[in-house]
Amino acid sequence: MRRVVFNQKGGVGKSTITCNLAAIGAQQGHRTLVVDLDSQGNTTHYLMGQAAAEGLGAGAAEFFEQTLKFSVRPPATTDFIVATPWENLSLMPASIHLDELHGKLESRYKIYKLRDALAELADEFDDIWIDTPPALNFYTRSALIAAERCLIPFDCDDFSRRALYGLMETVQEIRADHNDGLEVEGIVVNQFQPRASLPQRTVQELIDEGLPVLQPYLSASVKIKESHEQAKPMVHLDARHKLTQEFVALHAALAA
């Protein structure tokens, strides 16, 4: 299964959701790949820690760069993938060089290259998770074209709700024009505060409108900051924590 975590708004938890769900699948024995397409590299740093700062070699930028050149024997997609410290979990890391390539890739219409590359990995990985930048750009569109399912993080405020309808329309447009197999798997409610009235009301309104809101909701917790700081997904940092159990339950709901 190839999933993309997509939202044009920054700070809604794309990297956190991607890494934690992928880490749970890997721990359960699924051969899992995470593709980081955000030049900020939050997912890359989350999964690799200090090694990300020291340099990881070839990654997503190098993969896209080689698509701009013709080669009789192009490198294998696996050449751009590195192992993480966690068993069964691999990564195609991001770097700031993604920004430098963006214009060339768009003008040369390389929008299907990621889809073709990930399709070639069907025998290598059971699950592929794609983290996207906070923008509707070449990399985001490439991810939506490459994926089978789309998860939309939602952080329970009015700005996010207003943006949500546009996000759904974007997915439908990509589906109509480029990827008829793409489906919105659901809206992931993140940073949920059950004792506050606004988040409860906002989420209930989405449900009443018939939007595919997934359960359980992911609680707001300072523990996730510790998880980021230590570069350990929650399942490896504190398997018994409430938020970890919510991630596990969400992963199970997606796998059902």
PDB file of C-alpha atoms in Angstrom:
ATOM      1  CA  MET A   1       0.000   0.000   0.000  1.00  0.00           C
ATOM      2  CA  ARG A   2       1.294   3.450  -0.938  1.00  0.00           C
ATOM      3  CA  ARG A   3      -0.011   6.268   1.251  1.00  0.00           C
ATOM      4  CA  VAL A   4       0.590  10.004   1.084  1.00  0.00           C
ATOM      5  CA  VAL A   5       0.137  12.317   4.066  1.00  0.00           C
ATOM      6  CA  PHE A   6      -0.991  15.607   2.559  1.00  0.00           C
ATOM      7  CA  ASN A   7      -1.920  19.053   3.772  1.00  0.00           C
ATOM      8  CA  GLN A   8      -0.823  22.388   2.307  1.00  0.00           C
ATOM      9  CA  LYS A   9      -0.893  23.942   5.784  1.00  0.00           C
ATOM     10  CA  GLY A  10       2.298  23.711   7.813  1.00  0.00           C
ATOM     11  CA  GLY A  11       2.474  22.577  11.404  1.00  0.00           C
ATOM     12  CA  VAL A  12      -0.417  20.112  11.264  1.00  0.00           C
ATOM     13  CA  GLY A  13       1.683  17.040  12.044  1.00  0.00           C
ATOM     14  CA  LYS A  14       2.402  15.487   8.639  1.00  0.00           C
ATOM     15  CA  SER A  15       5.879  14.308   9.567  1.00  0.00           C
ATOM     16  CA  THR A  16       4.816  13.134  13.028  1.00  0.00           C
ATOM     17  CA  ILE A  17       1.910  11.113  11.658  1.00  0.00           C
ATOM     18  CA  THR A  18       3.954   9.662   8.795  1.00  0.00           C
ATOM     19  CA  CYS A  19       6.865   8.542  10.968  1.00  0.00           C
ATOM     20  CA  ASN A  20       4.817   7.124  13.814  1.00  0.00           C
ATOM     21  CA  LEU A  21       2.437   5.110  11.655  1.00  0.00           C
ATOM     22  CA  ALA A  22       5.346   3.829   9.551  1.00  0.00           C
ATOM     23  CA  ALA A  23       7.327   2.873  12.671  1.00  0.00           C
ATOM     24  CA  ILE A  24       4.374   0.905  14.043  1.00  0.00           C
ATOM     25  CA  GLY A  25       3.971  -1.005  10.792  1.00  0.00           C
ATOM     26  CA  ALA A  26       7.690  -1.791  10.708  1.00  0.00           C
ATOM     27  CA  GLN A  27       7.642  -2.990  14.311  1.00  0.00           C
ATOM     28  CA  GLN A  28       4.788  -5.307  13.389  1.00  0.00           C
ATOM     29  CA  GLY A  29       6.926  -6.877  10.671  1.00  0.00           C
ATOM     30  CA  HIS A  30       5.890  -4.906   7.606  1.00  0.00           C
ATOM     31  CA  ARG A  31       8.738  -4.022   5.259  1.00  0.00           C
ATOM     32  CA  THR A  32       8.207  -0.273   5.319  1.00  0.00           C
ATOM     33  CA  LEU A  33       9.600   2.644   3.322  1.00  0.00           C
ATOM     34  CA  VAL A  34       9.197   6.322   4.154  1.00  0.00           C
ATOM     35  CA  VAL A  35       9.750   8.849   1.344  1.00  0.00           C
ATOM     36  CA  ASP A  36      10.531  12.382   2.538  1.00  0.00           C
ATOM     37  CA  LEU A  37       9.743  15.008  -0.116  1.00  0.00           C
ATOM     38  CA  ASP A  38       9.909  18.051   2.155  1.00  0.00           C
ATOM     39  CA  SER A  39      13.170  19.977   1.792  1.00  0.00           C
ATOM     40  CA  GLN A  40      12.960  20.905   5.498  1.00  0.00           C
ATOM     41  CA  GLY A  41      13.714  17.236   6.170  1.00  0.00           C
ATOM     42  CA  ASN A  42      11.735  16.917   9.409  1.00  0.00           C
ATOM     43  CA  THR A  43      10.868  13.296   8.687  1.00  0.00           C
ATOM     44  CA  THR A  44      14.469  12.530   7.786  1.00  0.00           C
ATOM     45  CA  HIS A  45      15.739  14.030  11.051  1.00  0.00           C
ATOM     46  CA  TYR A  46      12.994  12.335  13.066  1.00  0.00           C
ATOM     47  CA  LEU A  47      13.941   8.866  11.822  1.00  0.00           C
ATOM     48  CA  MET A  48      17.710   9.302  11.513  1.00  0.00           C
ATOM     49  CA  GLY A  49      18.665  11.700  14.301  1.00  0.00           C
ATOM     50  CA  GLN A  50      22.271  12.921  14.253  1.00  0.00           C
ATOM     51  CA  ALA A  51      23.051  10.843  11.181  1.00  0.00           C
ATOM     52  CA  ALA A  52      20.802  13.167   9.157  1.00  0.00           C
ATOM     53  CA  ALA A  53      22.917  16.168  10.129  1.00  0.00           C
ATOM     54  CA  GLU A  54      26.091  14.325   9.145  1.00  0.00           C
ATOM     55  CA  GLY A  55      24.755  13.472   5.685  1.00  0.00           C
ATOM     56  CA  LEU A  56      23.088  10.337   4.386  1.00  0.00           C
ATOM     57  CA  GLY A  57      24.311  10.201   0.809  1.00  0.00           C
ATOM     58  CA  ALA A  58      21.838   9.852  -2.041  1.00  0.00           C
ATOM     59  CA  GLY A  59      18.158  10.451  -1.365  1.00  0.00           C
ATOM     60  CA  ALA A  60      15.057  12.015  -2.894  1.00  0.00           C
ATOM     61  CA  ALA A  61      16.901  14.967  -4.436  1.00  0.00           C
ATOM     62  CA  GLU A  62      19.436  12.694  -6.133  1.00  0.00           C
ATOM     63  CA  PHE A  63      16.629  10.432  -7.328  1.00  0.00           C
ATOM     64  CA  PHE A  64      14.844  13.318  -9.020  1.00  0.00           C
ATOM     65  CA  GLU A  65      18.100  14.783 -10.340  1.00  0.00           C
ATOM     66  CA  GLN A  66      18.928  11.592 -12.216  1.00  0.00           C
ATOM     67  CA  THR A  67      15.528  11.704 -13.938  1.00  0.00           C
ATOM     68  CA  LEU A  68      16.717  14.871 -15.681  1.00  0.00           C
ATOM     69  CA  LYS A  69      19.483  12.918 -17.428  1.00  0.00           C
ATOM     70  CA  PHE A  70      19.161  10.133 -19.956  1.00  0.00           C
ATOM     71  CA  SER A  71      21.046   6.985 -19.061  1.00  0.00           C
ATOM     72  CA  VAL A  72      21.108   3.608 -20.762  1.00  0.00           C
ATOM     73  CA  ARG A  73      21.500   2.056 -17.314  1.00  0.00           C
ATOM     74  CA  PRO A  74      19.822   4.332 -14.774  1.00  0.00           C
ATOM     75  CA  PRO A  75      20.504   3.618 -11.100  1.00  0.00           C
ATOM     76  CA  ALA A  76      18.036   1.454  -9.204  1.00  0.00           C
ATOM     77  CA  THR A  77      15.538   3.208  -6.959  1.00  0.00           C
ATOM     78  CA  THR A  78      16.983   1.273  -4.013  1.00  0.00           C
ATOM     79  CA  ASP A  79      20.242   3.226  -4.497  1.00  0.00           C
ATOM     80  CA  PHE A  80      18.441   6.269  -3.072  1.00  0.00           C
ATOM     81  CA  ILE A  81      17.146   4.484   0.028  1.00  0.00           C
ATOM     82  CA  VAL A  82      18.905   4.128   3.378  1.00  0.00           C
ATOM     83  CA  ALA A  83      18.249   1.913   6.379  1.00  0.00           C
ATOM     84  CA  THR A  84      17.025   3.580   9.574  1.00  0.00           C
ATOM     85  CA  PRO A  85      17.994   2.441  13.091  1.00  0.00           C
ATOM     86  CA  TRP A  86      14.666   0.601  13.271  1.00  0.00           C
ATOM     87  CA  GLU A  87      14.183  -2.905  11.903  1.00  0.00           C
ATOM     88  CA  ASN A  88      12.082  -3.171   8.716  1.00  0.00           C
ATOM     89  CA  LEU A  89      12.046   0.629   8.310  1.00  0.00           C
ATOM     90  CA  SER A  90      13.837   2.301   5.396  1.00  0.00           C
ATOM     91  CA  LEU A  91      13.955   5.907   4.232  1.00  0.00           C
ATOM     92  CA  MET A  92      14.399   7.916   1.063  1.00  0.00           C
ATOM     93  CA  PRO A  93      15.776  11.019   2.798  1.00  0.00           C
ATOM     94  CA  ALA A  94      15.132  14.642   1.921  1.00  0.00           C
ATOM     95  CA  SER A  95      17.600  17.508   1.619  1.00  0.00           C
ATOM     96  CA  ILE A  96      17.548  21.217   0.803  1.00  0.00           C
ATOM     97  CA  HIS A  97      18.603  20.342  -2.762  1.00  0.00           C
ATOM     98  CA  LEU A  98      14.983  19.451  -3.508  1.00  0.00           C
ATOM     99  CA  ASP A  99      14.269  23.191  -3.703  1.00  0.00           C
ATOM    100  CA  GLU A 100      17.005  23.708  -6.290  1.00  0.00           C
ATOM    101  CA  LEU A 101      15.563  21.043  -8.591  1.00  0.00           C
ATOM    102  CA  HIS A 102      11.931  22.047  -8.373  1.00  0.00           C
ATOM    103  CA  GLY A 103      11.786  24.378 -11.386  1.00  0.00           C
ATOM    104  CA  LYS A 104      13.684  22.027 -13.690  1.00  0.00           C
ATOM    105  CA  LEU A 105      11.531  19.036 -12.759  1.00  0.00           C
ATOM    106  CA  GLU A 106       8.330  20.960 -13.317  1.00  0.00           C
ATOM    107  CA  SER A 107       9.390  22.372 -16.677  1.00  0.00           C
ATOM    108  CA  ARG A 108      10.578  18.964 -17.880  1.00  0.00           C
ATOM    109  CA  TYR A 109       7.331  17.316 -16.750  1.00  0.00           C
ATOM    110  CA  LYS A 110       8.846  14.602 -14.571  1.00  0.00           C
ATOM    111  CA  ILE A 111       5.635  14.330 -12.562  1.00  0.00           C
ATOM    112  CA  TYR A 112       5.206  10.556 -13.063  1.00  0.00           C
ATOM    113  CA  LYS A 113       8.759   9.497 -12.191  1.00  0.00           C
ATOM    114  CA  LEU A 114       8.075   8.890  -8.498  1.00  0.00           C
ATOM    115  CA  ARG A 115       5.018   6.764  -9.287  1.00  0.00           C
ATOM    116  CA  ASP A 116       7.013   4.597 -11.679  1.00  0.00           C
ATOM    117  CA  ALA A 117       9.895   4.220  -9.222  1.00  0.00           C
ATOM    118  CA  LEU A 118       7.698   3.239  -6.283  1.00  0.00           C
ATOM    119  CA  ALA A 119       5.786   0.771  -8.440  1.00  0.00           C
ATOM    120  CA  GLU A 120       9.098  -0.974  -9.099  1.00  0.00           C
ATOM    121  CA  LEU A 121       9.513  -1.456  -5.335  1.00  0.00           C
ATOM    122  CA  ALA A 122       6.332  -3.514  -4.946  1.00  0.00           C
ATOM    123  CA  ASP A 123       8.342  -6.666  -4.189  1.00  0.00           C
ATOM    124  CA  GLU A 124      10.720  -4.844  -1.837  1.00  0.00           C
ATOM    125  CA  PHE A 125       8.240  -3.185   0.534  1.00  0.00           C
ATOM    126  CA  ASP A 126       4.831  -3.962   1.985  1.00  0.00           C
ATOM    127  CA  ASP A 127       3.998  -0.353   2.860  1.00  0.00           C
ATOM    128  CA  ILE A 128       5.224   2.978   1.523  1.00  0.00           C
ATOM    129  CA  TRP A 129       4.512   6.276   3.298  1.00  0.00           C
ATOM    130  CA  ILE A 130       5.131   9.603   1.550  1.00  0.00           C
ATOM    131  CA  ASP A 131       5.564  12.821   3.512  1.00  0.00           C
ATOM    132  CA  THR A 132       4.902  16.012   1.550  1.00  0.00           C
ATOM    133  CA  PRO A 133       5.916  19.675   1.845  1.00  0.00           C
ATOM    134  CA  PRO A 134       3.421  22.274   3.111  1.00  0.00           C
ATOM    135  CA  ALA A 135       2.600  23.454  -0.403  1.00  0.00           C
ATOM    136  CA  LEU A 136       0.834  22.226  -3.514  1.00  0.00           C
ATOM    137  CA  ASN A 137       3.934  21.966  -5.678  1.00  0.00           C
ATOM    138  CA  PHE A 138       5.656  19.472  -7.977  1.00  0.00           C
ATOM    139  CA  TYR A 139       6.632  17.151  -5.135  1.00  0.00           C
ATOM    140  CA  THR A 140       3.172  17.109  -3.605  1.00  0.00           C
ATOM    141  CA  ARG A 141       1.541  16.379  -6.940  1.00  0.00           C
ATOM    142  CA  SER A 142       4.117  13.657  -7.626  1.00  0.00           C
ATOM    143  CA  ALA A 143       3.221  12.062  -4.295  1.00  0.00           C
ATOM    144  CA  LEU A 144      -0.522  12.223  -4.949  1.00  0.00           C
ATOM    145  CA  ILE A 145       0.005  10.647  -8.365  1.00  0.00           C
ATOM    146  CA  ALA A 146       2.197   7.911  -6.868  1.00  0.00           C
ATOM    147  CA  ALA A 147      -0.118   7.018  -3.973  1.00  0.00           C
ATOM    148  CA  GLU A 148      -3.139   4.791  -3.607  1.00  0.00           C
ATOM    149  CA  ARG A 149      -4.470   6.358  -0.419  1.00  0.00           C
ATOM    150  CA  CYS A 150      -4.343   9.857   1.038  1.00  0.00           C
ATOM    151  CA  LEU A 151      -4.420  10.846   4.713  1.00  0.00           C
ATOM    152  CA  ILE A 152      -5.197  14.463   5.587  1.00  0.00           C
ATOM    153  CA  PRO A 153      -4.024  15.719   9.008  1.00  0.00           C
ATOM    154  CA  PHE A 154      -6.411  18.147  10.697  1.00  0.00           C
ATOM    155  CA  ASP A 155      -5.525  20.227  13.748  1.00  0.00           C
ATOM    156  CA  CYS A 156      -8.958  21.339  14.925  1.00  0.00           C
ATOM    157  CA  ASP A 157      -8.987  25.051  14.125  1.00  0.00           C
ATOM    158  CA  ASP A 158     -11.135  27.150  11.831  1.00  0.00           C
ATOM    159  CA  PHE A 159      -8.311  27.875   9.375  1.00  0.00           C
ATOM    160  CA  SER A 160      -7.727  24.146   8.930  1.00  0.00           C
ATOM    161  CA  ARG A 161     -11.409  23.533   8.410  1.00  0.00           C
ATOM    162  CA  ARG A 162     -11.660  26.192   5.706  1.00  0.00           C
ATOM    163  CA  ALA A 163      -8.614  24.749   3.956  1.00  0.00           C
ATOM    164  CA  LEU A 164      -9.951  21.206   4.171  1.00  0.00           C
ATOM    165  CA  TYR A 165     -12.474  21.620   1.372  1.00  0.00           C
ATOM    166  CA  GLY A 166      -9.779  22.875  -0.979  1.00  0.00           C
ATOM    167  CA  LEU A 167      -7.578  19.909  -0.076  1.00  0.00           C
ATOM    168  CA  MET A 168     -10.374  17.483  -0.890  1.00  0.00           C
ATOM    169  CA  GLU A 169     -10.918  19.218  -4.236  1.00  0.00           C
ATOM    170  CA  THR A 170      -7.196  18.978  -5.022  1.00  0.00           C
ATOM    171  CA  VAL A 171      -7.228  15.240  -4.395  1.00  0.00           C
ATOM    172  CA  GLN A 172     -10.293  14.829  -6.600  1.00  0.00           C
ATOM    173  CA  GLU A 173      -8.622  16.832  -9.379  1.00  0.00           C
ATOM    174  CA  ILE A 174      -5.477  14.683  -9.237  1.00  0.00           C
ATOM    175  CA  ARG A 175      -7.693  11.615  -9.258  1.00  0.00           C
ATOM    176  CA  ALA A 176      -9.603  12.799 -12.321  1.00  0.00           C
ATOM    177  CA  ASP A 177      -6.563  13.922 -14.307  1.00  0.00           C
ATOM    178  CA  HIS A 178      -3.711  11.621 -13.269  1.00  0.00           C
ATOM    179  CA  ASN A 179      -4.529   8.852 -10.786  1.00  0.00           C
ATOM    180  CA  ASP A 180      -7.989   7.313 -10.878  1.00  0.00           C
ATOM    181  CA  GLY A 181      -7.034   4.861  -8.124  1.00  0.00           C
ATOM    182  CA  LEU A 182      -6.359   7.584  -5.532  1.00  0.00           C
ATOM    183  CA  GLU A 183      -8.719   7.651  -2.553  1.00  0.00           C
ATOM    184  CA  VAL A 184      -8.989   9.867   0.503  1.00  0.00           C
ATOM    185  CA  GLU A 185      -8.597   7.257   3.221  1.00  0.00           C
ATOM    186  CA  GLY A 186      -9.519   9.684   5.921  1.00  0.00           C
ATOM    187  CA  ILE A 187      -8.947  12.812   7.970  1.00  0.00           C
ATOM    188  CA  VAL A 188      -6.559  12.331  10.901  1.00  0.00           C
ATOM    189  CA  VAL A 189      -7.537  14.545  13.833  1.00  0.00           C
ATOM    190  CA  ASN A 190      -4.292  15.679  15.458  1.00  0.00           C
ATOM    191  CA  GLN A 191      -3.501  17.609  18.659  1.00  0.00           C
ATOM    192  CA  PHE A 192      -7.018  16.873  19.926  1.00  0.00           C
ATOM    193  CA  GLN A 193      -8.030  18.295  23.296  1.00  0.00           C
ATOM    194  CA  PRO A 194     -11.180  16.455  24.445  1.00  0.00           C
ATOM    195  CA  ARG A 195     -11.922  18.870  27.287  1.00  0.00           C
ATOM    196  CA  ALA A 196     -12.003  21.921  25.024  1.00  0.00           C
ATOM    197  CA  SER A 197     -15.311  22.709  23.357  1.00  0.00           C
ATOM    198  CA  LEU A 198     -13.959  24.112  20.065  1.00  0.00           C
ATOM    199  CA  PRO A 199     -12.108  20.952  18.933  1.00  0.00           C
ATOM    200  CA  GLN A 200     -15.097  18.774  19.845  1.00  0.00           C
ATOM    201  CA  ARG A 201     -17.511  21.011  17.977  1.00  0.00           C
ATOM    202  CA  THR A 202     -15.269  21.391  14.933  1.00  0.00           C
ATOM    203  CA  VAL A 203     -14.690  17.663  14.548  1.00  0.00           C
ATOM    204  CA  GLN A 204     -18.365  16.868  15.065  1.00  0.00           C
ATOM    205  CA  GLU A 205     -19.277  19.297  12.291  1.00  0.00           C
ATOM    206  CA  LEU A 206     -16.932  17.463   9.917  1.00  0.00           C
ATOM    207  CA  ILE A 207     -18.583  14.175  10.848  1.00  0.00           C
ATOM    208  CA  ASP A 208     -22.055  15.656  10.376  1.00  0.00           C
ATOM    209  CA  GLU A 209     -21.033  16.781   6.884  1.00  0.00           C
ATOM    210  CA  GLY A 210     -20.185  13.183   6.028  1.00  0.00           C
ATOM    211  CA  LEU A 211     -16.432  13.660   5.777  1.00  0.00           C
ATOM    212  CA  PRO A 212     -14.282  10.566   6.478  1.00  0.00           C
ATOM    213  CA  VAL A 213     -12.967  11.426   9.943  1.00  0.00           C
ATOM    214  CA  LEU A 214     -10.814   8.605  11.311  1.00  0.00           C
ATOM    215  CA  GLN A 215     -10.739   7.363  14.877  1.00  0.00           C
ATOM    216  CA  PRO A 216      -9.112   7.413  17.294  1.00  0.00           C
ATOM    217  CA  TYR A 217      -8.156  11.071  17.443  1.00  0.00           C
ATOM    218  CA  LEU A 218      -4.532  11.834  18.310  1.00  0.00           C
ATOM    219  CA  SER A 219      -4.234  13.631  21.627  1.00  0.00           C
ATOM    220  CA  ALA A 220      -2.207  16.752  22.244  1.00  0.00           C
ATOM    221  CA  SER A 221       0.848  15.763  24.294  1.00  0.00           C
ATOM    222  CA  VAL A 222       4.196  17.274  25.230  1.00  0.00           C
ATOM    223  CA  LYS A 223       5.610  13.751  24.912  1.00  0.00           C
ATOM    224  CA  ILE A 224       5.683  14.122  21.147  1.00  0.00           C
ATOM    225  CA  LYS A 225       8.240  16.941  21.491  1.00  0.00           C
ATOM    226  CA  GLU A 226      10.465  14.604  23.459  1.00  0.00           C
ATOM    227  CA  SER A 227       9.967  12.038  20.710  1.00  0.00           C
ATOM    228  CA  HIS A 228      11.151  14.569  18.108  1.00  0.00           C
ATOM    229  CA  GLU A 229      14.113  15.667  20.222  1.00  0.00           C
ATOM    230  CA  GLN A 230      15.353  12.122  20.779  1.00  0.00           C
ATOM    231  CA  ALA A 231      14.600  11.072  17.178  1.00  0.00           C
ATOM    232  CA  LYS A 232      12.537   8.148  18.427  1.00  0.00           C
ATOM    233  CA  PRO A 233       9.009   7.451  17.172  1.00  0.00           C
ATOM    234  CA  MET A 234       6.582   7.059  20.050  1.00  0.00           C
ATOM    235  CA  VAL A 235       6.406   3.271  19.790  1.00  0.00           C
ATOM    236  CA  HIS A 236      10.158   3.155  20.524  1.00  0.00           C
ATOM    237  CA  LEU A 237      10.187   5.975  23.064  1.00  0.00           C
ATOM    238  CA  ASP A 238       7.251   4.951  25.257  1.00  0.00           C
ATOM    239  CA  ALA A 239       5.144   2.037  24.035  1.00  0.00           C
ATOM    240  CA  ARG A 240       2.642   2.399  26.887  1.00  0.00           C
ATOM    241  CA  HIS A 241       1.945   6.099  26.474  1.00  0.00           C
ATOM    242  CA  LYS A 242      -1.618   7.123  25.639  1.00  0.00           C
ATOM    243  CA  LEU A 243      -0.569   8.794  22.385  1.00  0.00           C
ATOM    244  CA  THR A 244       1.400   5.709  21.335  1.00  0.00           C
ATOM    245  CA  GLN A 245      -1.667   3.568  21.873  1.00  0.00           C
ATOM    246  CA  GLU A 246      -3.720   5.989  19.796  1.00  0.00           C
ATOM    247  CA  PHE A 247      -1.213   5.675  16.951  1.00  0.00           C
ATOM    248  CA  VAL A 248      -1.344   1.881  17.244  1.00  0.00           C
ATOM    249  CA  ALA A 249      -5.145   1.909  17.148  1.00  0.00           C
ATOM    250  CA  LEU A 250      -5.148   4.280  14.156  1.00  0.00           C
ATOM    251  CA  HIS A 251      -2.689   2.037  12.310  1.00  0.00           C
ATOM    252  CA  ALA A 252      -4.933  -0.951  13.010  1.00  0.00           C
ATOM    253  CA  ALA A 253      -7.976   0.957  11.722  1.00  0.00           C
ATOM    254  CA  LEU A 254      -6.156   1.726   8.472  1.00  0.00           C
ATOM    255  CA  ALA A 255      -5.060  -1.879   8.072  1.00  0.00           C
ATOM    256  CA  ALA A 256      -8.567  -3.250   8.673  1.00  0.00           C
TER     257      ALA A 256
END
